[in-house]
Amino acid sequence: MTPDTIGTADNEPRTTAEKFDDEHYPAYTMGRAVELLNTSANFLRSLDEAKLIEPQRSAGGHRRYSRHQLRLAARVRALVDQGTGLDAACRIVTLEDQLEEARALNAKTASDEPHLPLQGV
């Protein structure tokens, strides 16, 4: 493995460029995340405390965020800015994502099932 590759779950090497294409790769420092979201470091820390986002840590112990985590934080921030409490906003975002996953699973299941003819109609 070369210095510019990392191993994936199935031990396939990935290039540095591929890591940055991964929405779950923790590419953003706390300072950059705060800048992108136009929020405070305390807000991001509160999302960690609320267990909505668990940032990875650098070798020095600094928080690192992925694009996926920043999108979650932005959604929560929008709800908080509208007057929703932080805990409620985190729960709303979690439930919205669970609903989206359930709908996608239902759609996939419906498309995978053979269509049976209606009898007695």
CSV table of C-alpha atoms in Angstrom, one decimal:
chain,number,residue,atom,x,y,z
A,1,MET,CA,0.0,0.0,0.0
A,2,THR,CA,1.4,3.4,-1.0
A,3,PRO,CA,1.3,6.5,1.2
A,4,ASP,CA,-1.5,8.0,-0.9
A,5,THR,CA,-3.8,5.0,-0.5
A,6,ILE,CA,-5.9,3.7,2.3
A,7,GLY,CA,-7.6,0.3,2.8
A,8,THR,CA,-11.4,0.0,2.7
A,9,ALA,CA,-13.5,-2.5,4.5
A,10,ASP,CA,-12.8,-5.1,1.9
A,11,ASN,CA,-9.1,-4.2,1.9
A,12,GLU,CA,-9.3,-2.6,-1.6
A,13,PRO,CA,-6.8,0.3,-1.7
A,14,ARG,CA,-8.2,3.7,-2.5
A,15,THR,CA,-6.4,6.8,-3.7
A,16,THR,CA,-6.3,10.1,-1.9
A,17,ALA,CA,-8.6,11.6,-4.6
A,18,GLU,CA,-11.1,8.8,-4.0
A,19,LYS,CA,-11.2,9.5,-0.3
A,20,PHE,CA,-12.4,13.1,-1.0
A,21,ASP,CA,-15.2,11.8,-3.2
A,22,ASP,CA,-16.5,9.7,-0.3
A,23,GLU,CA,-19.2,11.7,1.5
A,24,HIS,CA,-18.3,9.9,4.8
A,25,TYR,CA,-14.6,10.7,4.7
A,26,PRO,CA,-13.8,13.1,7.5
A,27,ALA,CA,-12.1,15.8,5.4
A,28,TYR,CA,-13.2,19.0,7.4
A,29,THR,CA,-11.6,20.4,10.5
A,30,MET,CA,-13.8,22.0,13.2
A,31,GLY,CA,-12.7,25.5,11.9
A,32,ARG,CA,-13.6,24.7,8.3
A,33,ALA,CA,-16.9,23.2,9.3
A,34,VAL,CA,-17.8,26.2,11.4
A,35,GLU,CA,-16.9,28.4,8.5
A,36,LEU,CA,-19.0,26.4,6.0
A,37,LEU,CA,-22.0,26.2,8.2
A,38,ASN,CA,-21.8,29.8,9.5
A,39,THR,CA,-22.2,28.5,13.1
A,40,SER,CA,-20.1,28.1,16.2
A,41,ALA,CA,-17.8,25.4,17.4
A,42,ASN,CA,-20.1,25.0,20.5
A,43,PHE,CA,-23.0,24.2,18.2
A,44,LEU,CA,-21.1,21.4,16.5
A,45,ARG,CA,-19.9,20.1,19.9
A,46,SER,CA,-23.5,20.1,21.1
A,47,LEU,CA,-24.4,17.8,18.1
A,48,ASP,CA,-21.7,15.4,19.3
A,49,GLU,CA,-23.1,15.5,22.8
A,50,ALA,CA,-26.6,14.9,21.5
A,51,LYS,CA,-25.2,11.8,19.6
A,52,LEU,CA,-26.4,13.0,16.3
A,53,ILE,CA,-22.9,13.4,14.9
A,54,GLU,CA,-19.8,11.5,16.1
A,55,PRO,CA,-16.9,13.2,14.4
A,56,GLN,CA,-13.7,11.2,13.8
A,57,ARG,CA,-10.6,12.4,15.6
A,58,SER,CA,-7.2,13.2,14.1
A,59,ALA,CA,-4.1,11.8,15.6
A,60,GLY,CA,-3.9,15.0,17.7
A,61,GLY,CA,-7.5,14.5,18.9
A,62,HIS,CA,-9.1,17.2,16.8
A,63,ARG,CA,-12.6,16.7,15.5
A,64,ARG,CA,-12.9,15.9,11.8
A,65,TYR,CA,-16.3,16.0,9.9
A,66,SER,CA,-17.5,14.5,6.7
A,67,ARG,CA,-19.8,16.1,4.2
A,68,HIS,CA,-22.6,13.8,5.3
A,69,GLN,CA,-22.2,15.1,8.9
A,70,LEU,CA,-22.1,18.7,7.8
A,71,ARG,CA,-25.4,18.2,5.9
A,72,LEU,CA,-27.0,16.8,9.0
A,73,ALA,CA,-25.6,19.7,11.1
A,74,ALA,CA,-27.0,22.2,8.5
A,75,ARG,CA,-30.5,20.6,8.7
A,76,VAL,CA,-30.4,20.8,12.5
A,77,ARG,CA,-29.2,24.4,12.4
A,78,ALA,CA,-32.1,25.4,10.1
A,79,LEU,CA,-34.6,23.9,12.5
A,80,VAL,CA,-32.9,25.6,15.5
A,81,ASP,CA,-32.9,28.9,13.7
A,82,GLN,CA,-36.7,28.5,13.3
A,83,GLY,CA,-37.1,28.1,17.0
A,84,THR,CA,-37.0,24.4,17.5
A,85,GLY,CA,-35.0,23.1,20.5
A,86,LEU,CA,-31.7,21.3,19.8
A,87,ASP,CA,-32.9,17.9,21.1
A,88,ALA,CA,-36.1,18.1,19.1
A,89,ALA,CA,-34.3,19.2,16.0
A,90,CYS,CA,-31.9,16.3,16.2
A,91,ARG,CA,-34.9,13.9,16.7
A,92,ILE,CA,-36.7,15.4,13.7
A,93,VAL,CA,-33.7,15.0,11.5
A,94,THR,CA,-33.2,11.4,12.7
A,95,LEU,CA,-36.9,10.6,12.1
A,96,GLU,CA,-36.9,12.2,8.6
A,97,ASP,CA,-33.9,10.1,7.6
A,98,GLN,CA,-35.5,6.9,9.0
A,99,LEU,CA,-38.7,7.6,7.1
A,100,GLU,CA,-36.8,8.2,3.9
A,101,GLU,CA,-35.0,4.8,4.4
A,102,ALA,CA,-38.2,3.0,5.1
A,103,ARG,CA,-39.9,4.5,2.0
A,104,ALA,CA,-36.9,3.5,-0.2
A,105,LEU,CA,-37.0,-0.1,1.3
A,106,ASN,CA,-40.7,-0.3,0.7
A,107,ALA,CA,-40.3,0.9,-2.9
A,108,LYS,CA,-37.6,-1.7,-3.5
A,109,THR,CA,-39.6,-4.5,-1.9
A,110,ALA,CA,-42.6,-3.6,-4.0
A,111,SER,CA,-40.6,-3.6,-7.2
A,112,ASP,CA,-38.9,-6.9,-6.3
A,113,GLU,CA,-42.2,-8.8,-5.5
A,114,PRO,CA,-43.9,-10.6,-8.4
A,115,HIS,CA,-47.2,-9.1,-9.2
A,116,LEU,CA,-49.9,-11.6,-8.4
A,117,PRO,CA,-53.2,-11.4,-10.4
A,118,LEU,CA,-56.2,-10.4,-8.3
A,119,GLN,CA,-58.6,-13.3,-7.9
A,120,GLY,CA,-62.3,-12.9,-7.7
A,121,VAL,CA,-62.4,-9.4,-9.1
